[in-house]
CSV table of C-alpha atoms and ligand atoms in Angstrom, one decimal:
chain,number,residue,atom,x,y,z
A,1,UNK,CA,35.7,-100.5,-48.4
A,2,UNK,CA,37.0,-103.9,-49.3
A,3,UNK,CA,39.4,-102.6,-52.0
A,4,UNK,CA,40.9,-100.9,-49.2
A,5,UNK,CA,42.0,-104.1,-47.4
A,6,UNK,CA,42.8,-105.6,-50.8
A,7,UNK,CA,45.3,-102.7,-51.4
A,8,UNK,CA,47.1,-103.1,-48.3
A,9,UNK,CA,47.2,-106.9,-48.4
A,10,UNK,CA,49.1,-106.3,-51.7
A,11,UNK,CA,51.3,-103.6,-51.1
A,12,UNK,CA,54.4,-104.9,-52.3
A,13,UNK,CA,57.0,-102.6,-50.6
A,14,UNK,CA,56.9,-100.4,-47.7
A,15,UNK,CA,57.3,-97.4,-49.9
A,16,UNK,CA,54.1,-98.8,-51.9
A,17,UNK,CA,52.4,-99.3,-48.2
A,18,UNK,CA,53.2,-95.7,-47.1
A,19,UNK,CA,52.0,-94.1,-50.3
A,20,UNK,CA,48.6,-95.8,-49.3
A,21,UNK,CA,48.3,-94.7,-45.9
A,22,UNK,CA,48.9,-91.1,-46.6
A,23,UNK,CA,46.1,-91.6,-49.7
A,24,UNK,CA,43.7,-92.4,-46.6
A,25,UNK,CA,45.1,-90.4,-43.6
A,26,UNK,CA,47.1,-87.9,-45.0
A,27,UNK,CA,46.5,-84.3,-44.4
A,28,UNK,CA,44.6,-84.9,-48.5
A,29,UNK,CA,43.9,-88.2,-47.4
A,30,UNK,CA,39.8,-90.0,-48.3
A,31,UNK,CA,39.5,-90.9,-44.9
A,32,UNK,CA,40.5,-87.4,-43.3
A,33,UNK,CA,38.3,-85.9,-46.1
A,34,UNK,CA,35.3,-88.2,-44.9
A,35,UNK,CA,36.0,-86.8,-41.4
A,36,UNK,CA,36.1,-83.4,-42.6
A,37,UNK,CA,32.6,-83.9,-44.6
A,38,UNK,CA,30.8,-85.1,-41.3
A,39,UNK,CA,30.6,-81.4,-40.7
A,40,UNK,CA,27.9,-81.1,-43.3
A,41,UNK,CA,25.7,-83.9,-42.1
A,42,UNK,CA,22.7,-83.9,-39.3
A,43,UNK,CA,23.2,-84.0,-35.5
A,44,UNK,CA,21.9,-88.0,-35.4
A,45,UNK,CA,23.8,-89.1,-39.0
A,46,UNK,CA,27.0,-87.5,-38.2
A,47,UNK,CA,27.0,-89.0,-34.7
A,48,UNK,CA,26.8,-92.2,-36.5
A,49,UNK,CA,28.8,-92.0,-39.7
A,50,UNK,CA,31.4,-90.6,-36.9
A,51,UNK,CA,31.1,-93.9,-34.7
A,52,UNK,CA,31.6,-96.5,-38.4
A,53,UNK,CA,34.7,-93.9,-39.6
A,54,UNK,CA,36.3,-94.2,-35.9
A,55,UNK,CA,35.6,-97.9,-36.6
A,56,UNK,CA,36.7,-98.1,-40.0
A,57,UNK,CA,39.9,-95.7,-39.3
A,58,UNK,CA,41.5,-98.4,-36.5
A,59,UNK,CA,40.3,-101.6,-38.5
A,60,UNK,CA,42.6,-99.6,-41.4
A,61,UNK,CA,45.7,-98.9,-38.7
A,62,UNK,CA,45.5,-102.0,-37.6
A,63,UNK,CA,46.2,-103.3,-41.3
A,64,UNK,CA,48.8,-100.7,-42.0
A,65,UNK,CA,50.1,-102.0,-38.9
A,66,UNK,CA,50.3,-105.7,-39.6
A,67,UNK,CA,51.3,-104.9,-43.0
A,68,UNK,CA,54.4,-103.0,-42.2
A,69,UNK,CA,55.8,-105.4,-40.0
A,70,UNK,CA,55.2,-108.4,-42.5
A,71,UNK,CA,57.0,-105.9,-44.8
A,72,UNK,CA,59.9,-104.9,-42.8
A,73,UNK,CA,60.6,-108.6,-42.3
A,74,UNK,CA,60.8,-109.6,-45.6
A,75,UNK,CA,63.1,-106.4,-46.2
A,76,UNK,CA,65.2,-107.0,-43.4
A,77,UNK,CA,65.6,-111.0,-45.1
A,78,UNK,CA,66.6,-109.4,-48.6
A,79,UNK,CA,68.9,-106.9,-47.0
A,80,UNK,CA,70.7,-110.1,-45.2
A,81,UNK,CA,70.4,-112.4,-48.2
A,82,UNK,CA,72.2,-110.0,-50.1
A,83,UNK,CA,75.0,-108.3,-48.0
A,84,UNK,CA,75.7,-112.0,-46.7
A,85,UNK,CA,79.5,-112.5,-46.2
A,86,UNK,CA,81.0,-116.4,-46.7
A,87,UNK,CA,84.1,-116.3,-44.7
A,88,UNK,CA,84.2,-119.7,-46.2
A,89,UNK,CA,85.8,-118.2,-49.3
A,90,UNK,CA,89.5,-118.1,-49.7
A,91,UNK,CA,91.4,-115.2,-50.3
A,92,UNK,CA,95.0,-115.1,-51.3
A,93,UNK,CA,96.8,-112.9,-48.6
A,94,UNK,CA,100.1,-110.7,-49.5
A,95,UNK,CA,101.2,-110.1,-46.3
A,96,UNK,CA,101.8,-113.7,-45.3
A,97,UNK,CA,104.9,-114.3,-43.4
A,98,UNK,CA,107.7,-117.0,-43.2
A,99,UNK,CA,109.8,-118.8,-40.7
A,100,UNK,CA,113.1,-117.0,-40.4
A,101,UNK,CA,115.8,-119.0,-41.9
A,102,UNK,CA,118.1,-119.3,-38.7
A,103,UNK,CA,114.3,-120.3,-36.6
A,104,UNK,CA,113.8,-123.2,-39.2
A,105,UNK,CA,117.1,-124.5,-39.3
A,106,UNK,CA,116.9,-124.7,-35.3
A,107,UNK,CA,113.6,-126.4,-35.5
A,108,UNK,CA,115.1,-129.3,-37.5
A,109,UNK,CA,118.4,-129.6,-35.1
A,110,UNK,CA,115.7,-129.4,-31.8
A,111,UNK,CA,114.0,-132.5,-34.5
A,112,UNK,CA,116.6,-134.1,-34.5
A,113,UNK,CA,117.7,-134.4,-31.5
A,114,UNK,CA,114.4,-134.7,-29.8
A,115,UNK,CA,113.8,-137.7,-31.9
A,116,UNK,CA,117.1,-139.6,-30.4
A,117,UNK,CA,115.6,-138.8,-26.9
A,118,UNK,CA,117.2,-135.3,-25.8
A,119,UNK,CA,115.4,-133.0,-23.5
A,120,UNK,CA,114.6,-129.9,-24.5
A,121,UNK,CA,116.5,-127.2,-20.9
A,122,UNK,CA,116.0,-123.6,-21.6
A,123,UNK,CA,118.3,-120.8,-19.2
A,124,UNK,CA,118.4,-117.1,-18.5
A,125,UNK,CA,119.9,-115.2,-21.0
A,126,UNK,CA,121.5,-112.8,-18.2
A,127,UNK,CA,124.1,-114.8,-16.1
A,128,UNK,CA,126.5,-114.8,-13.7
A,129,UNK,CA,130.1,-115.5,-13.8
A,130,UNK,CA,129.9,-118.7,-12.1
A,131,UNK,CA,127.8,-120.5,-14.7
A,132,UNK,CA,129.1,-118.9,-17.5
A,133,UNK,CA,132.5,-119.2,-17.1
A,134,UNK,CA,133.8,-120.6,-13.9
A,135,UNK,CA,131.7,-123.6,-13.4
A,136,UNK,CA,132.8,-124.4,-17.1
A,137,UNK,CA,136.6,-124.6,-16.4
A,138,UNK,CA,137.4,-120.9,-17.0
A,139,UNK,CA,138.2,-119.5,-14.0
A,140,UNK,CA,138.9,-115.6,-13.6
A,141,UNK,CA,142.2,-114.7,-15.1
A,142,UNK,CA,141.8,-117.9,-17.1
A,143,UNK,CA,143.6,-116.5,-20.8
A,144,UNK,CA,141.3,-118.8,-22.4
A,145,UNK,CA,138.2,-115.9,-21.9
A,146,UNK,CA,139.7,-114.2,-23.8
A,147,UNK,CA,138.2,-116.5,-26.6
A,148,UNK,CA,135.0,-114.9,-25.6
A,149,UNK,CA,134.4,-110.9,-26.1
A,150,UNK,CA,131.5,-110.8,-23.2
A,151,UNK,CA,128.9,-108.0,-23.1
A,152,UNK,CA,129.0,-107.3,-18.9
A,153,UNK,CA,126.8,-105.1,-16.9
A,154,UNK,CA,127.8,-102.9,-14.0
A,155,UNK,CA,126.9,-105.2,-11.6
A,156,UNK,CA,129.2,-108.4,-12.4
A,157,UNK,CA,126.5,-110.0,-14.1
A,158,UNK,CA,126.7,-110.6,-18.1
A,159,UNK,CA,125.1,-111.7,-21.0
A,160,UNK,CA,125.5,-115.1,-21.4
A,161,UNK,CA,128.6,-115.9,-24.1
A,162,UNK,CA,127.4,-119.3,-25.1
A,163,UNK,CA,124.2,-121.4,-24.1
A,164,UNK,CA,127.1,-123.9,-22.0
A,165,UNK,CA,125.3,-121.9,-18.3
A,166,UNK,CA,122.6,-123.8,-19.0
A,167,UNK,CA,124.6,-127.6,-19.1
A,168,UNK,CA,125.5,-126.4,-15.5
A,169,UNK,CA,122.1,-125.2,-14.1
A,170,UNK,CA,120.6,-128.9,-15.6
A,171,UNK,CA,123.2,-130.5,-13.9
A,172,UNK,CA,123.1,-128.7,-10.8
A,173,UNK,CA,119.0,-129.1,-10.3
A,174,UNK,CA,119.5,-133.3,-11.6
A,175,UNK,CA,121.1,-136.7,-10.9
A,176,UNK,CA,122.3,-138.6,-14.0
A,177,UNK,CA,121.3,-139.8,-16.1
A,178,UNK,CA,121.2,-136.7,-18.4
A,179,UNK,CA,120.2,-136.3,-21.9
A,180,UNK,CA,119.9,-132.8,-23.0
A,181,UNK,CA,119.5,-130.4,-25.9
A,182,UNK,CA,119.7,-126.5,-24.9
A,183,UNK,CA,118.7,-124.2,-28.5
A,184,UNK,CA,119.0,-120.2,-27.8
A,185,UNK,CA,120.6,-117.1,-28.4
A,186,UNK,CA,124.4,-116.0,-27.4
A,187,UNK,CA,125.9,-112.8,-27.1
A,188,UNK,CA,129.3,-111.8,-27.9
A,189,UNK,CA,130.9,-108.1,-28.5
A,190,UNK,CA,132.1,-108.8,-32.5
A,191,UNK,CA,131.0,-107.8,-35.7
A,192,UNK,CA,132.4,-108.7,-38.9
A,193,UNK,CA,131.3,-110.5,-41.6
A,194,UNK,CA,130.9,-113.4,-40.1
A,195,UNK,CA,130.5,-112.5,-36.8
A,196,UNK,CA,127.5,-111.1,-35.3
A,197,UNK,CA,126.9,-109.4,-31.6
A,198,UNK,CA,123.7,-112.0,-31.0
A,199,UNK,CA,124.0,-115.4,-32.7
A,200,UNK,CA,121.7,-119.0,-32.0
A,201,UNK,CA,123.9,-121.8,-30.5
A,202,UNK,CA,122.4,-125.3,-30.1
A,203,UNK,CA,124.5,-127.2,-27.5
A,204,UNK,CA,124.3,-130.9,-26.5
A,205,UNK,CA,125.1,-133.2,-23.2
A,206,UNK,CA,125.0,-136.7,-22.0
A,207,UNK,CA,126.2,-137.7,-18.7
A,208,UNK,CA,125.5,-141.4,-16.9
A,209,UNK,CA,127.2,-142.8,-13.8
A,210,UNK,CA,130.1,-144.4,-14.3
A,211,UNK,CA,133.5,-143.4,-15.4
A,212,UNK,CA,133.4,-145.2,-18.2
A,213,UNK,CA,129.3,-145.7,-19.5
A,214,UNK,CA,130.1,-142.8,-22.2
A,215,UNK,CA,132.5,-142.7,-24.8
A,216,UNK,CA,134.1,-141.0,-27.3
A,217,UNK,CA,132.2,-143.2,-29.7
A,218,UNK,CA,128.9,-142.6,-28.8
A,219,UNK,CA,129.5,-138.9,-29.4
A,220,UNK,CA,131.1,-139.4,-32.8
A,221,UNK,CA,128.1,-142.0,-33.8
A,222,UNK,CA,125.4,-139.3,-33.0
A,223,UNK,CA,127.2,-136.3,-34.6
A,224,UNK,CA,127.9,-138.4,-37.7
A,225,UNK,CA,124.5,-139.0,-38.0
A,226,UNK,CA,123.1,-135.9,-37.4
A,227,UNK,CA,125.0,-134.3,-39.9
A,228,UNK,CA,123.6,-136.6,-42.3
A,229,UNK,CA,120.3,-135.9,-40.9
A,230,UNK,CA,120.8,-132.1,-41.8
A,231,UNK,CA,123.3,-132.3,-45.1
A,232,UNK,CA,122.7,-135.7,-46.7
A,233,UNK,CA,125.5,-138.3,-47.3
A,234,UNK,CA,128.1,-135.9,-46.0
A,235,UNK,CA,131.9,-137.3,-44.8
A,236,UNK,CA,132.6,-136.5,-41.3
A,237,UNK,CA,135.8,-136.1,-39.8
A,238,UNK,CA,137.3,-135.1,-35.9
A,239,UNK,CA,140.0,-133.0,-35.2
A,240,UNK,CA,141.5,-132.8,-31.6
A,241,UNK,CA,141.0,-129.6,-30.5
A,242,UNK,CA,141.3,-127.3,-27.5
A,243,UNK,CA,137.9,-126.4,-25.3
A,244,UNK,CA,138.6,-125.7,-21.5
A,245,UNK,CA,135.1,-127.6,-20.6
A,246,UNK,CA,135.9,-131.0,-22.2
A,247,UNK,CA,138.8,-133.4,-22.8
A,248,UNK,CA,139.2,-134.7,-24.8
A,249,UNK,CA,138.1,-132.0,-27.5
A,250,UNK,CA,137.6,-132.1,-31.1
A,251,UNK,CA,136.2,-130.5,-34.2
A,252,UNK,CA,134.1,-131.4,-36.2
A,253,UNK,CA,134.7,-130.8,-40.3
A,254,UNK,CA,132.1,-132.1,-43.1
A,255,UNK,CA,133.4,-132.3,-46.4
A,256,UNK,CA,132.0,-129.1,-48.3
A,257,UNK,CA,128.4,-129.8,-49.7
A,258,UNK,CA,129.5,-127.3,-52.8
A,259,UNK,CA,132.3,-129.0,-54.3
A,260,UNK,CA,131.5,-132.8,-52.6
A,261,UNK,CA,135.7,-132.3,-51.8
A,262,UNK,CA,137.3,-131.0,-54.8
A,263,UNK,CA,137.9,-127.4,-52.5
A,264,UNK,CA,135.9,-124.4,-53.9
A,265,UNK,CA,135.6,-120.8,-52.7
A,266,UNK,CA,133.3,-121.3,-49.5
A,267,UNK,CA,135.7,-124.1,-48.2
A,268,UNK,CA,138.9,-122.4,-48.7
A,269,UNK,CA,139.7,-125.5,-51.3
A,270,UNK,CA,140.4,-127.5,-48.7
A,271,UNK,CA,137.4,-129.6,-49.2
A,272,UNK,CA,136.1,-129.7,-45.6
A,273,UNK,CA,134.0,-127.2,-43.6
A,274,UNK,CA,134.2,-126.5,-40.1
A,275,UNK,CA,130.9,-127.4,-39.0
A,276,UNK,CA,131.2,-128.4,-34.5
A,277,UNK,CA,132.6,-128.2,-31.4
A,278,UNK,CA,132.7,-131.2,-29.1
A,279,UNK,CA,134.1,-133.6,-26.2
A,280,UNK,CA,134.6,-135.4,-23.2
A,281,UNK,CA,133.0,-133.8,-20.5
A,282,UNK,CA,135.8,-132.2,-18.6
A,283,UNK,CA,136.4,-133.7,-15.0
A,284,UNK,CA,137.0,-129.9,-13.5
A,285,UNK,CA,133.3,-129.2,-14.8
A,286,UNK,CA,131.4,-132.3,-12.9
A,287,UNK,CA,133.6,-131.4,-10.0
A,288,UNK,CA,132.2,-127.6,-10.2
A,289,UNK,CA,128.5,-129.3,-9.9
A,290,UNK,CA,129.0,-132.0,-7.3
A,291,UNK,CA,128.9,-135.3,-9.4
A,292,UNK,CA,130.9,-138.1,-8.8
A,293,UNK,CA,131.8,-141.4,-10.7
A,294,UNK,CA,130.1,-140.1,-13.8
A,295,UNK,CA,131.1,-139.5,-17.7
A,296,UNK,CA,129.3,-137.5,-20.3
A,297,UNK,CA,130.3,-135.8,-23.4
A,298,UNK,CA,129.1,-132.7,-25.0
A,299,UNK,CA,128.6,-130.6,-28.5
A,300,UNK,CA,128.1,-127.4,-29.7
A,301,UNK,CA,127.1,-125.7,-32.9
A,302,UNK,CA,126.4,-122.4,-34.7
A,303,UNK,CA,123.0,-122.3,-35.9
A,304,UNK,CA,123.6,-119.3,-38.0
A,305,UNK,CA,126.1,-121.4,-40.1
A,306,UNK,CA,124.3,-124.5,-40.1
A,307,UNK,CA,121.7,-121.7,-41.9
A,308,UNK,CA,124.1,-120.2,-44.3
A,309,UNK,CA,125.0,-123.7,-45.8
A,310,UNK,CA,122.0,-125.4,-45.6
A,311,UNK,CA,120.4,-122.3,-47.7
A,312,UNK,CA,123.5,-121.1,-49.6
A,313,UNK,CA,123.0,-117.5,-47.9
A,314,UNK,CA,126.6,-116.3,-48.3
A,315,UNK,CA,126.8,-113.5,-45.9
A,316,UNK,CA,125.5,-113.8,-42.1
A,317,UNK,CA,124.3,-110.1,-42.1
A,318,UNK,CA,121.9,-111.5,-44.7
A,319,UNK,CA,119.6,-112.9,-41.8
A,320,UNK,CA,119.3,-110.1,-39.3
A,321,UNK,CA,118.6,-107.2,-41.8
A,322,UNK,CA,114.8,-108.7,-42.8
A,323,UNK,CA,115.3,-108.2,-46.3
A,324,UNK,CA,111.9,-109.9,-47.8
A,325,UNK,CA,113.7,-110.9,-51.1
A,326,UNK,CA,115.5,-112.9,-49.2
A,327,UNK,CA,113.0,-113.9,-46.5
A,328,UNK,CA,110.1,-114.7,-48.8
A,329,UNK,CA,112.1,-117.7,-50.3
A,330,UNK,CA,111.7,-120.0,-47.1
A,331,UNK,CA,107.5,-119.4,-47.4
B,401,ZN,ZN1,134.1,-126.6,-51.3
């Protein structure tokens, strides 16, 4: 009887452990045949050879029992053990993406200018006429919108031409002093090859009390710097210029980072790229928001181009038509 017990204990699988159960109680099985053979015996015998099988036949479950679920444990481990997944392990992935070329080239004007103490103002991109035009010196009529191909809807409203609507809601909702950055997208109804109907703008403004606190100076100091900041040793020259929200107006030209000057194909050999638009914050425009006593100027600049020379991509449709030869160069 002991080898019984033995054979159990030492089943080594649960496949091994069922094989022995069936040899006992199986339909074939020694212990169903020694129940079958207490048919044979005496009234008294059988009575008590029936009492030590009974015994014999739970003492045996029981084993099975404890057996099996020792076994299934120890299955269950190996069955982990070997399916075990280390998400530790590094896989190289195809389908990583990139930061679009116009995104990245914002991120490092927003740097920049974050890093010299701008505020970061964000607007609507649907506007009214007010802040888009007529708080900004254009009034209706003005021939200067026509500068500006706007996208309108039937109710008056628009989408916003420039991100200049959102100069006037800061200044409208704050006192001076005002340091500001606005990044975002423009609309406009053109498209060439180098205009697009949705474009990225980054426009500047500083305005302090006083009719003389901020200069001319201060503007061309920052701008010089910041194109350095972008470009590298670049040369910087102003322009005067025509813009009806500032006065005076300039633009702004760096000399050609492809030919350092000598004039090549992308500057028109003149030597100097257009790269800015900028000014004195036009008195009509602080009238149009209620300040007084106060001077400011302000800049503004296509972030699409700042793009195309920073990366030497030489048509604009090049970033809005997710070509992944191109994209995958700025992983
Ligand atoms: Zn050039």
């Amino acid at each position: 009887m002991k080898e019984i017990f033995t054979k159990i204990e030492e089943a080594s699988s649960l496949a091994k452990l069922e094989e022995i159960r069936i040899s006992l109680l199986g339909k074939k099985g020694t212990l169903t045949a020694s129940f079958s053979a207490l048919r044979d015996l005496e009234e008294d015998q059988r009575k008590q050879k029936a009492k030590e099988l009974n015994l014999l036949k739970l003492e045996i479950e029981k084993a099975l029992a404890t057996k099996k679920e020792a076994l299934s444990f120890l299955e269950l481990q190996a069955k982990l053990e070997q399916e075990k997944i280390d998400v530790s392990l590094f896989t190289p992935s195809s389908l990583r993406g990139s930061i679009h070329p116009v995104m990245l080239m914002m991120d490092r004007i927003v740097e920049y200018f974050t890093s010299m103490n701008f505020a970061l103002e964000m607007g609507p991109l649907v506007e009214d006429d007010f802040h888009n035009f007529e708080a900004l010196n254009l009034p209706k009529y003005h021939p200067a919108r026509d500068m500006q191909d706007t996208f309108y809807f039937k109710d008056g409203k628009l989408l916003r031409t420039h991100t200049s609507p959102v100069q006037i809601r800061t200044m409208e909702s704050q006192k001076p002093p005002i340091r500001m950055i606005c990044p975002g997208s423009v609309f406009r109804c053109d498209y060439d090859l180098t205009h697009t109907p949705m474009f990225h703008q980054v426009e500047g403004l500083v305005v302090e009390e006083g009719n003389d606190s901020v200069s001319f100076a201060n503007l061309k100091f920052i701008l010089e710097d910041f194109l350095k900041y972008i470009f590298g040793e670049v040369k910087v020259r102003f322009r005067s210029s025509f813009f009806p929200f500032t006065e005076p107006s300039a633009e702004v030209d760096m000399s050609c980072i492809f030919c350092g000057g000598s004039g090549c194909r992308v500057c028109s050999h003149t030597g100097w790229l257009e790269v800015l638009g900028c000014g004195c914050v036009d008195n009509n425009v602080f009238k149009a928001v209620g300040y007084e006593n106060v001077s400011g100027y302000a800049f503004g600049m296509g972030v699409e181009r700042f793009a195309m020379l920073a990366y030497s991509v030489p048509d604009l449709r090049a970033f809005f038509e997710s070509d992944l030869r191109i994209l995958e160069q700025f992983k």
